[in-house]
Amino acid sequence: MSLDAGAAAVTFGRGGDEPYHHALSTGGPLHLFEHGSAAGASTTPQRVPVHRFLAGADRTERRLLASTRGSVLDVGCGPGRMVAEARRRGRDALGVDVSPTSVRLAADRGIPVHLGSVFGPLPAEGSWDVLLLLDGNVGIGGDPSTLLHRCRDVASPAGLLVIETSPERGRLARYTAQVSTADGRPSDPFPWAEVGADALVSPARDAGWHRLREVRRRRRTFVVLGVGVRS
């Protein structure tokens, strides 16, 4: 996948009735479901934690960030809670997000967020010490392998990648998704994926990452990867 092709594919919650914009503006709720299943009920919609996006970094996230060093790039950062926390600690930090509403909310608080896709050109590529893929953002673009390769290119030679994984350890699913508000206003379809901690091993290794540790807190699982040797 070229950078331009990847950038065109990343449109989380955009289009249609713009439910992601609405949820960010009002505090939610928002649900994610497989395209075509909203009125078929074969796939249970997942609640998107918009309240978390709009809040500050929680205790688990603060501890996770404190266990790393150096500059931080938060991929799919939303309104920028992790960027704000990193900068509060005196670290260079930037968010990247495709949502204009997220970028505006961040800018209103003085948080630097780049409007665009991780698959497009990014500031300081190849120099970021810590990359974050929280809140299920390993699903961005619908192809975890491609995303992990891209993160490897963006990271510094000794970089870390922190991924929040699916609660189902063996889950590896790629599908076309939509999000909708509580009253059923949907977005346009977009590619998405879910990856559990065990299923992450192979695509991470193929992209030049190796597992360093795993952190579990309050039903959330985070996998910390380090730069390995490219195959």
Coordinates of N, CA and C in Angstrom, one line a residue:
M1 N 0.8 -1.2 0.0 CA 0.0 0.0 0.0 C 0.9 1.2 0.0
S2 N 0.6 2.1 -0.9 CA 1.4 3.4 -1.0 C 0.9 4.3 0.1
L3 N 1.7 5.3 0.5 CA 1.2 6.3 1.5 C -0.1 7.0 1.1
D4 N -0.2 7.4 -0.2 CA -1.4 8.0 -0.6 C -2.6 7.1 -0.6
A5 N -2.4 5.9 -0.9 CA -3.6 4.9 -0.9 C -4.0 4.7 0.5
G6 N -3.0 4.6 1.4 CA -3.4 4.4 2.8 C -4.1 5.6 3.4
A7 N -3.6 6.8 3.1 CA -4.2 8.0 3.5 C -5.7 8.1 3.1
A8 N -6.0 7.7 1.9 CA -7.3 7.8 1.3 C -8.3 6.8 2.1
A9 N -7.7 5.7 2.6 CA -8.5 4.7 3.2 C -8.9 5.1 4.7
V10 N -8.2 6.0 5.3 CA -8.4 6.2 6.7 C -9.4 7.4 6.9
T11 N -10.7 7.0 7.3 CA -11.7 8.0 7.4 C -12.6 7.7 8.6
F12 N -12.1 7.3 9.7 CA -12.9 6.9 10.9 C -14.0 7.8 11.2
G13 N -15.3 7.3 11.1 CA -16.4 8.1 11.5 C -16.8 9.2 10.6
R14 N -16.2 9.4 9.5 CA -16.5 10.5 8.6 C -17.6 10.2 7.6
G15 N -18.1 11.2 7.0 CA -19.2 11.0 6.0 C -20.5 10.7 6.6
G16 N -21.5 10.4 5.7 CA -22.8 10.1 6.2 C -23.4 11.3 7.1
D17 N -23.8 11.0 8.3 CA -24.4 12.0 9.2 C -23.3 12.5 10.2
E18 N -22.0 12.2 9.9 CA -20.9 12.7 10.7 C -21.1 12.4 12.2
P19 N -21.3 11.1 12.5 CA -21.6 10.8 13.9 C -20.4 11.0 14.8
Y20 N -19.2 10.8 14.3 CA -18.0 11.0 15.2 C -17.9 12.5 15.6
H21 N -18.1 13.4 14.6 CA -18.1 14.8 14.9 C -19.2 15.1 16.0
H22 N -20.4 14.5 15.8 CA -21.5 14.8 16.7 C -21.1 14.3 18.1
A23 N -20.5 13.1 18.2 CA -20.2 12.5 19.5 C -19.1 13.3 20.2
L24 N -18.1 13.7 19.5 CA -17.1 14.5 20.1 C -17.6 15.9 20.6
S25 N -18.6 16.4 19.9 CA -19.2 17.7 20.2 C -20.1 17.6 21.4
T26 N -20.7 16.5 21.6 CA -21.7 16.3 22.7 C -21.3 15.4 23.8
G27 N -20.3 14.6 23.6 CA -19.8 13.7 24.6 C -20.3 12.3 24.4
G28 N -20.9 12.0 23.2 CA -21.3 10.7 22.8 C -22.8 10.4 23.2
P29 N -23.2 9.2 23.1 CA -22.4 7.9 22.9 C -22.2 7.7 21.4
L30 N -21.3 6.7 21.1 CA -21.0 6.3 19.7 C -20.8 4.8 19.7
H31 N -21.3 4.2 18.6 CA -21.1 2.7 18.5 C -20.5 2.3 17.2
L32 N -19.6 1.3 17.2 CA -18.9 0.8 16.1 C -19.5 -0.6 15.7
F33 N -19.8 -0.8 14.5 CA -20.3 -2.1 14.1 C -19.9 -2.5 12.7
E34 N -20.0 -3.8 12.4 CA -19.6 -4.2 11.0 C -20.6 -3.7 10.0
H35 N -20.2 -3.2 8.9 CA -21.0 -2.6 7.9 C -22.0 -3.7 7.4
G36 N -23.3 -3.4 7.4 CA -24.3 -4.4 7.0 C -24.9 -5.1 8.1
S37 N -24.4 -5.0 9.3 CA -24.9 -5.8 10.4 C -25.7 -5.0 11.4
A38 N -25.8 -3.6 11.1 CA -26.5 -2.8 12.1 C -28.0 -3.2 12.3
A39 N -28.6 -3.6 11.2 CA -30.0 -4.0 11.2 C -30.1 -5.6 11.1
G40 N -29.1 -6.3 11.2 CA -29.1 -7.7 11.1 C -28.8 -8.4 12.4
A41 N -28.1 -7.7 13.3 CA -27.8 -8.1 14.6 C -26.9 -9.4 14.7
S42 N -26.1 -9.7 13.7 CA -25.2 -10.8 13.8 C -23.9 -10.4 14.5
T43 N -23.7 -9.1 14.5 CA -22.5 -8.6 15.1 C -23.0 -7.5 16.1
T44 N -22.6 -7.7 17.4 CA -23.0 -6.7 18.4 C -22.2 -5.4 18.3
P45 N -22.9 -4.3 18.2 CA -22.1 -3.0 18.2 C -21.3 -2.8 19.4
Q46 N -20.1 -2.2 19.2 CA -19.2 -2.0 20.3 C -19.3 -0.5 20.7
R47 N -19.3 -0.2 22.0 CA -19.4 1.2 22.4 C -18.0 1.8 22.2
V48 N -17.9 2.9 21.6 CA -16.6 3.7 21.4 C -16.5 4.6 22.6
P49 N -15.4 4.5 23.3 CA -15.2 5.3 24.6 C -14.9 6.8 24.4
V50 N -15.9 7.5 23.8 CA -15.7 8.9 23.5 C -15.4 9.7 24.8
H51 N -16.0 9.3 25.9 CA -15.8 9.9 27.2 C -14.3 9.9 27.5
R52 N -13.6 8.8 27.2 CA -12.2 8.7 27.5 C -11.4 9.6 26.5
F53 N -11.8 9.7 25.3 CA -11.1 10.6 24.4 C -11.2 12.0 24.8
L54 N -12.3 12.4 25.4 CA -12.5 13.8 25.8 C -11.9 14.2 27.2
A55 N -11.5 13.1 28.0 CA -11.0 13.3 29.3 C -9.5 13.4 29.3
G56 N -8.9 13.6 30.4 CA -7.4 13.6 30.5 C -6.9 12.1 30.6
A57 N -5.6 11.9 30.4 CA -5.1 10.6 30.6 C -5.4 10.0 31.9
D58 N -5.9 8.7 32.0 CA -6.2 8.1 33.2 C -5.0 7.5 33.9
R59 N -5.2 7.0 35.1 CA -4.0 6.5 35.9 C -3.2 5.4 35.2
T60 N -3.9 4.5 34.5 CA -3.2 3.5 33.8 C -2.4 4.1 32.6
E61 N -3.0 5.0 31.9 CA -2.3 5.6 30.8 C -1.1 6.4 31.3
R62 N -1.2 7.1 32.4 CA -0.1 7.9 32.9 C 1.1 7.0 33.3
R63 N 0.7 5.9 33.9 CA 1.8 5.0 34.3 C 2.5 4.4 33.1
L64 N 1.7 4.1 32.1 CA 2.2 3.5 30.9 C 3.2 4.5 30.2
L65 N 2.8 5.7 30.1 CA 3.6 6.7 29.5 C 4.9 7.0 30.4
A66 N 4.8 6.9 31.7 CA 5.9 7.1 32.5 C 6.9 6.0 32.4
S67 N 6.5 4.9 31.9 CA 7.5 3.7 31.7 C 8.3 3.9 30.5
T68 N 8.1 4.9 29.7 CA 8.8 5.1 28.4 C 9.6 6.5 28.5
R69 N 10.5 6.7 27.6 CA 11.3 7.9 27.5 C 11.3 8.4 26.1
G70 N 11.5 9.7 26.0 CA 11.7 10.4 24.7 C 10.4 10.9 24.1
S71 N 10.5 11.3 22.9 CA 9.4 11.9 22.1 C 8.3 11.0 21.9
V72 N 7.1 11.5 21.8 CA 5.9 10.7 21.7 C 5.0 11.1 20.5
L73 N 4.6 10.2 19.6 CA 3.7 10.4 18.6 C 2.5 9.5 18.8
D74 N 1.3 10.1 19.0 CA 0.1 9.4 19.3 C -0.7 9.3 18.0
V75 N -0.8 8.1 17.5 CA -1.5 7.9 16.2 C -3.0 7.6 16.4
G76 N -3.8 8.4 15.8 CA -5.3 8.4 16.1 C -5.6 9.0 17.5
C77 N -5.0 10.1 17.7 CA -5.0 10.7 19.1 C -6.3 11.3 19.6
G78 N -7.3 11.5 18.7 CA -8.5 12.2 19.1 C -8.2 13.6 19.5
P79 N -8.8 14.1 20.5 CA -8.6 15.5 21.0 C -7.3 15.7 21.7
G80 N -6.5 14.6 21.9 CA -5.1 14.8 22.3 C -4.8 14.6 23.8
R81 N -5.5 13.7 24.5 CA -5.2 13.5 25.9 C -3.8 13.1 26.2
M82 N -3.3 12.1 25.4 CA -2.0 11.6 25.7 C -0.9 12.6 25.3
V83 N -1.1 13.3 24.2 CA -0.2 14.4 23.9 C -0.1 15.4 25.0
A84 N -1.2 15.8 25.5 CA -1.2 16.8 26.6 C -0.5 16.2 27.8
E85 N -0.7 14.9 28.1 CA 0.0 14.4 29.3 C 1.5 14.3 29.0
A86 N 1.9 13.9 27.8 CA 3.4 13.9 27.5 C 4.0 15.2 27.6
R87 N 3.3 16.2 27.1 CA 3.9 17.6 27.2 C 3.9 18.1 28.6
R88 N 2.9 17.7 29.4 CA 2.9 18.1 30.8 C 4.2 17.6 31.5
R89 N 4.7 16.5 31.0 CA 5.9 15.9 31.6 C 7.2 16.4 30.9
G90 N 7.0 17.4 30.1 CA 8.2 18.0 29.5 C 8.7 17.3 28.3
R91 N 7.9 16.4 27.7 CA 8.4 15.6 26.5 C 7.9 16.2 25.2
D92 N 8.7 16.1 24.2 CA 8.2 16.5 22.8 C 7.1 15.5 22.4
A93 N 6.0 16.0 22.0 CA 4.9 15.1 21.6 C 4.0 15.8 20.6
L94 N 3.4 14.9 19.8 CA 2.5 15.3 18.7 C 1.5 14.2 18.5
G95 N 0.3 14.7 18.2 CA -0.8 13.7 17.8 C -1.0 13.8 16.3
V96 N -1.6 12.7 15.7 CA -2.0 12.7 14.4 C -3.4 12.1 14.3
D97 N -4.3 12.8 13.6 CA -5.7 12.3 13.5 C -6.3 12.8 12.3
V98 N -7.3 12.0 11.7 CA -7.9 12.4 10.5 C -9.2 13.2 10.7
S99 N -9.6 13.4 12.0 CA -10.8 14.1 12.3 C -10.6 15.6 12.5
P100 N -11.1 16.4 11.7 CA -11.0 17.9 11.9 C -11.6 18.3 13.2
T101 N -12.6 17.7 13.7 CA -13.2 18.0 15.0 C -12.2 17.8 16.1
S102 N -11.5 16.6 16.1 CA -10.5 16.3 17.1 C -9.4 17.3 17.1
V103 N -8.9 17.7 15.9 CA -7.8 18.6 15.8 C -8.3 20.0 16.3
R104 N -9.5 20.4 16.0 CA -10.0 21.7 16.5 C -10.1 21.7 18.1
L105 N -10.6 20.6 18.6 CA -10.7 20.5 20.1 C -9.3 20.5 20.7
A106 N -8.4 19.9 20.1 CA -7.0 19.9 20.6 C -6.4 21.3 20.5
A107 N -6.6 21.9 19.4 CA -6.0 23.2 19.2 C -6.6 24.3 20.2
D108 N -7.9 24.1 20.5 CA -8.5 25.0 21.5 C -7.8 24.9 22.8
R109 N -7.2 23.8 23.1 CA -6.5 23.6 24.4 C -5.0 23.7 24.2
G110 N -4.5 24.1 23.1 CA -3.1 24.3 22.9 C -2.3 23.0 22.7
I111 N -3.0 22.0 22.3 CA -2.3 20.7 22.1 C -2.0 20.5 20.6
P112 N -0.8 20.2 20.2 CA -0.4 20.1 18.8 C -0.8 18.7 18.2
V113 N -1.7 18.8 17.2 CA -2.2 17.6 16.5 C -2.1 17.9 15.0
H114 N -1.5 17.0 14.3 CA -1.4 17.0 12.9 C -2.7 16.4 12.2
L115 N -3.3 17.2 11.4 CA -4.5 16.7 10.7 C -4.1 15.9 9.5
G116 N -4.3 14.6 9.5 CA -3.9 13.8 8.4 C -3.8 12.3 8.9
S117 N -3.5 11.5 8.0 CA -3.4 10.1 8.2 C -1.9 9.7 8.5
V118 N -1.8 8.6 9.3 CA -0.5 8.1 9.6 C 0.2 7.6 8.3
F119 N -0.6 7.3 7.3 CA -0.1 6.8 6.0 C 0.4 7.9 5.1
G120 N 0.1 9.2 5.5 CA 0.5 10.3 4.8 C 1.8 10.8 5.4
P121 N 2.4 11.8 4.7 CA 3.7 12.4 5.3 C 3.4 13.0 6.7
L122 N 4.4 12.7 7.6 CA 4.3 13.2 9.0 C 5.6 13.9 9.4
P123 N 5.4 14.9 10.3 CA 6.6 15.6 10.8 C 7.6 14.6 11.4
A124 N 8.9 14.9 11.2 CA 10.0 14.2 11.9 C 9.9 12.7 11.8
E125 N 9.5 12.2 10.6 CA 9.5 10.7 10.4 C 10.8 10.1 10.6
G126 N 10.8 9.0 11.2 CA 12.0 8.2 11.5 C 12.7 8.6 12.8
S127 N 12.1 9.6 13.6 CA 12.8 10.1 14.8 C 11.9 9.9 16.1
W128 N 10.7 9.4 16.0 CA 9.9 9.3 17.2 C 10.3 8.2 18.1
D129 N 10.5 8.5 19.3 CA 11.0 7.5 20.3 C 9.9 6.5 20.7
V130 N 8.6 7.1 20.9 CA 7.5 6.3 21.3 C 6.3 6.5 20.4
L131 N 5.7 5.5 19.9 CA 4.5 5.6 19.1 C 3.4 5.0 19.9
L132 N 2.2 5.6 19.9 CA 1.1 5.1 20.6 C 0.0 4.7 19.7
L133 N -0.6 3.5 19.8 CA -1.8 3.0 19.1 C -2.8 2.5 20.2
L134 N -3.4 3.5 20.9 CA -4.4 3.2 21.9 C -5.8 3.1 21.4
D135 N -6.7 2.7 22.3 CA -8.2 2.7 22.0 C -8.5 1.9 20.7
G136 N -7.8 0.8 20.5 CA -8.1 0.0 19.3 C -7.5 0.5 18.0
N137 N -6.7 1.5 18.1 CA -6.2 2.2 16.8 C -5.2 1.3 16.0
V138 N -4.9 0.1 16.5 CA -4.2 -0.8 15.6 C -5.1 -1.2 14.5
G139 N -6.4 -0.9 14.6 CA -7.3 -1.2 13.5 C -7.3 -0.2 12.4
I140 N -6.6 0.9 12.5 CA -6.6 2.0 11.5 C -6.2 1.5 10.1
G141 N -7.0 1.7 9.2 CA -6.7 1.3 7.8 C -7.2 -0.1 7.4
G142 N -7.6 -0.9 8.5 CA -8.1 -2.2 8.2 C -7.0 -3.3 7.9
D143 N -5.7 -2.9 8.0 CA -4.7 -3.9 7.7 C -3.5 -3.7 8.7
P144 N -3.6 -4.4 9.8 CA -2.6 -4.2 10.9 C -1.2 -4.4 10.4
S145 N -0.9 -5.3 9.5 CA 0.4 -5.5 9.0 C 1.0 -4.3 8.3
T146 N 0.2 -3.7 7.5 CA 0.6 -2.4 6.8 C 0.8 -1.3 7.8
L147 N -0.1 -1.2 8.8 CA 0.1 -0.2 9.8 C 1.3 -0.4 10.6
L148 N 1.6 -1.6 11.0 CA 2.8 -1.8 11.8 C 4.1 -1.6 11.0
H149 N 4.1 -1.9 9.7 CA 5.2 -1.5 8.9 C 5.4 0.0 8.8
R150 N 4.3 0.7 8.7 CA 4.4 2.2 8.6 C 4.9 2.7 9.9
C151 N 4.4 2.2 11.0 CA 4.9 2.7 12.3 C 6.4 2.4 12.5
R152 N 6.9 1.3 11.9 CA 8.3 1.0 12.0 C 9.1 2.1 11.2
D153 N 8.6 2.6 10.1 CA 9.2 3.6 9.3 C 9.3 5.0 10.1
V154 N 8.2 5.2 10.8 CA 8.1 6.5 11.5 C 8.9 6.6 12.8
A155 N 9.1 5.4 13.4 CA 9.8 5.3 14.7 C 11.3 5.6 14.5
S156 N 11.9 6.0 15.6 CA 13.4 6.1 15.7 C 14.1 4.7 15.6
P157 N 15.4 4.7 15.4 CA 16.0 3.4 15.3 C 15.9 2.5 16.6
A158 N 15.7 3.2 17.8 CA 15.5 2.4 19.0 C 14.1 2.7 19.6
G159 N 13.1 2.9 18.7 CA 11.8 3.3 19.1 C 11.0 2.2 19.7
L160 N 9.9 2.6 20.4 CA 8.9 1.7 21.1 C 7.6 2.0 20.4
L161 N 6.8 0.9 20.4 CA 5.4 1.0 19.9 C 4.5 0.4 21.0
V162 N 3.6 1.2 21.5 CA 2.6 0.8 22.5 C 1.3 0.6 21.9
I163 N 0.8 -0.7 22.0 CA -0.5 -1.0 21.3 C -1.5 -1.5 22.3
E164 N -2.7 -0.9 22.3 CA -3.8 -1.5 23.1 C -4.5 -2.5 22.3
T165 N -4.6 -3.7 22.7 CA -5.1 -4.8 21.9 C -6.5 -5.2 22.3
S166 N -7.1 -6.0 21.5 CA -8.5 -6.5 21.7 C -8.5 -7.4 23.0
P167 N -9.6 -7.4 23.8 CA -9.7 -8.2 24.9 C -9.6 -9.7 24.6
E168 N -9.9 -10.1 23.4 CA -9.8 -11.5 22.9 C -8.4 -11.7 22.4
R169 N -7.6 -12.4 23.1 CA -6.2 -12.5 22.8 C -5.9 -13.1 21.4
G170 N -6.7 -14.0 20.9 CA -6.4 -14.6 19.6 C -7.1 -13.9 18.5
R171 N -7.8 -12.8 18.7 CA -8.6 -12.2 17.7 C -7.8 -11.5 16.7
L172 N -8.1 -11.8 15.4 CA -7.5 -11.1 14.3 C -8.6 -11.0 13.2
A173 N -9.2 -9.8 13.1 CA -10.3 -9.6 12.2 C -10.2 -8.3 11.4
R174 N -10.4 -8.4 10.1 CA -10.4 -7.3 9.3 C -11.8 -7.2 8.6
Y175 N -12.4 -6.0 8.6 CA -13.7 -5.9 8.1 C -14.0 -4.4 7.8
T176 N -15.1 -4.2 7.1 CA -15.6 -2.8 6.8 C -16.6 -2.4 7.9
A177 N -16.3 -1.3 8.6 CA -17.0 -0.9 9.7 C -17.8 0.4 9.4
Q178 N -18.7 0.7 10.4 CA -19.3 2.1 10.4 C -19.4 2.4 11.9
V179 N -19.6 3.7 12.2 CA -20.0 4.1 13.5 C -21.3 4.9 13.4
S180 N -22.0 4.9 14.5 CA -23.3 5.6 14.6 C -23.6 6.2 15.9
T181 N -24.4 7.2 16.0 CA -24.8 7.8 17.2 C -25.9 6.9 17.8
A182 N -26.3 7.2 19.0 CA -27.3 6.4 19.7 C -28.7 6.4 19.0
D183 N -29.0 7.5 18.2 CA -30.2 7.5 17.5 C -30.1 7.0 16.1
G184 N -28.9 6.3 15.8 CA -28.8 5.6 14.5 C -28.2 6.4 13.3
R185 N -27.6 7.5 13.6 CA -27.0 8.3 12.5 C -25.7 7.7 12.1
P186 N -25.5 7.1 11.0 CA -24.3 6.4 10.7 C -23.3 7.2 9.9
S187 N -22.0 6.7 9.9 CA -20.9 7.3 9.1 C -20.9 6.5 7.8
D188 N -20.1 7.0 6.9 CA -19.7 6.2 5.7 C -18.9 4.9 6.2
P189 N -19.0 3.8 5.4 CA -18.2 2.7 5.8 C -16.7 3.0 5.7
F190 N -15.9 2.3 6.5 CA -14.4 2.5 6.5 C -13.8 1.2 6.8
P191 N -12.5 0.9 6.4 CA -11.8 -0.3 6.8 C -11.4 -0.3 8.2
W192 N -11.5 -1.4 8.9 CA -11.1 -1.5 10.3 C -10.6 -2.9 10.6
A193 N -9.9 -3.0 11.8 CA -9.4 -4.3 12.2 C -9.4 -4.4 13.7
E194 N -9.3 -5.6 14.2 CA -9.2 -5.9 15.7 C -8.1 -6.9 15.8
V195 N -7.2 -6.7 16.8 CA -6.1 -7.6 17.0 C -5.9 -7.9 18.5
G196 N -5.8 -9.1 18.9 CA -5.6 -9.5 20.2 C -4.1 -9.6 20.5
A197 N -3.7 -9.7 21.7 CA -2.3 -9.7 22.1 C -1.5 -10.9 21.5
D198 N -2.2 -12.1 21.5 CA -1.5 -13.3 20.9 C -1.4 -13.1 19.3
A199 N -2.5 -12.6 18.7 CA -2.6 -12.5 17.3 C -1.6 -11.4 16.8
L200 N -1.2 -10.6 17.7 CA -0.3 -9.5 17.3 C 1.2 -10.0 17.0
V201 N 1.5 -11.1 17.5 CA 2.9 -11.6 17.5 C 3.5 -11.6 16.1
S202 N 2.8 -12.3 15.2 CA 3.3 -12.6 13.8 C 3.4 -11.3 13.0
P203 N 2.3 -10.5 12.9 CA 2.4 -9.3 12.1 C 3.4 -8.3 12.7
A204 N 3.6 -8.3 14.0 CA 4.6 -7.4 14.6 C 6.0 -7.8 14.2
R205 N 6.3 -9.1 14.3 CA 7.6 -9.6 14.0 C 7.9 -9.4 12.5
D206 N 6.9 -9.6 11.6 CA 7.1 -9.4 10.2 C 7.4 -7.9 9.9
A207 N 6.9 -7.0 10.7 CA 7.1 -5.6 10.5 C 8.4 -5.1 11.1
G208 N 9.2 -5.9 11.8 CA 10.4 -5.5 12.4 C 10.3 -5.1 13.9
W209 N 9.3 -5.6 14.6 CA 9.1 -5.3 16.0 C 9.2 -6.6 16.8
H210 N 9.6 -6.5 18.0 CA 9.6 -7.6 18.9 C 9.0 -7.2 20.3
R211 N 8.3 -8.2 20.9 CA 7.6 -7.9 22.1 C 8.5 -7.7 23.3
L212 N 8.3 -6.6 24.0 CA 9.1 -6.4 25.2 C 8.3 -6.7 26.5
R213 N 7.1 -6.3 26.6 CA 6.3 -6.6 27.8 C 4.8 -6.4 27.5
E214 N 4.0 -6.9 28.4 CA 2.6 -6.7 28.3 C 2.1 -6.1 29.6
V215 N 1.1 -5.2 29.5 CA 0.6 -4.6 30.7 C -1.0 -4.8 30.7
R216 N -1.5 -5.3 31.8 CA -3.0 -5.5 31.9 C -3.5 -4.6 33.1
R217 N -4.4 -3.8 32.8 CA -5.0 -3.0 33.8 C -6.5 -2.8 33.5
R218 N -7.4 -3.2 34.5 CA -8.8 -2.9 34.4 C -9.4 -3.3 33.0
R219 N -9.2 -4.5 32.6 CA -9.8 -5.1 31.4 C -9.2 -4.5 30.1
R220 N -8.1 -3.8 30.3 CA -7.4 -3.3 29.1 C -6.0 -4.0 29.0
T221 N -5.6 -4.3 27.8 CA -4.3 -5.0 27.6 C -3.5 -4.1 26.7
F222 N -2.3 -3.9 27.1 CA -1.3 -3.1 26.3 C -0.1 -4.0 26.0
V223 N 0.4 -4.0 24.8 CA 1.6 -4.7 24.4 C 2.6 -3.6 24.0
V224 N 3.8 -3.7 24.6 CA 4.9 -2.8 24.3 C 5.9 -3.5 23.4
L225 N 6.1 -3.0 22.2 CA 7.0 -3.5 21.2 C 8.3 -2.7 21.0
G226 N 9.4 -3.3 20.8 CA 10.6 -2.6 20.5 C 11.1 -2.9 19.1
V227 N 11.9 -2.1 18.5 CA 12.5 -2.3 17.2 C 13.3 -3.6 17.2
G228 N 13.0 -4.5 16.3 CA 13.8 -5.7 16.1 C 14.6 -5.6 14.8
V229 N 15.1 -6.7 14.4 CA 15.8 -6.8 13.1 C 14.9 -7.1 12.0
R230 N 15.0 -6.3 11.0 CA 14.1 -6.5 9.8 C 14.4 -7.8 9.1
S231 N 13.4 -8.5 8.7 CA 13.6 -9.7 7.9 C 13.9 -9.4 6.5

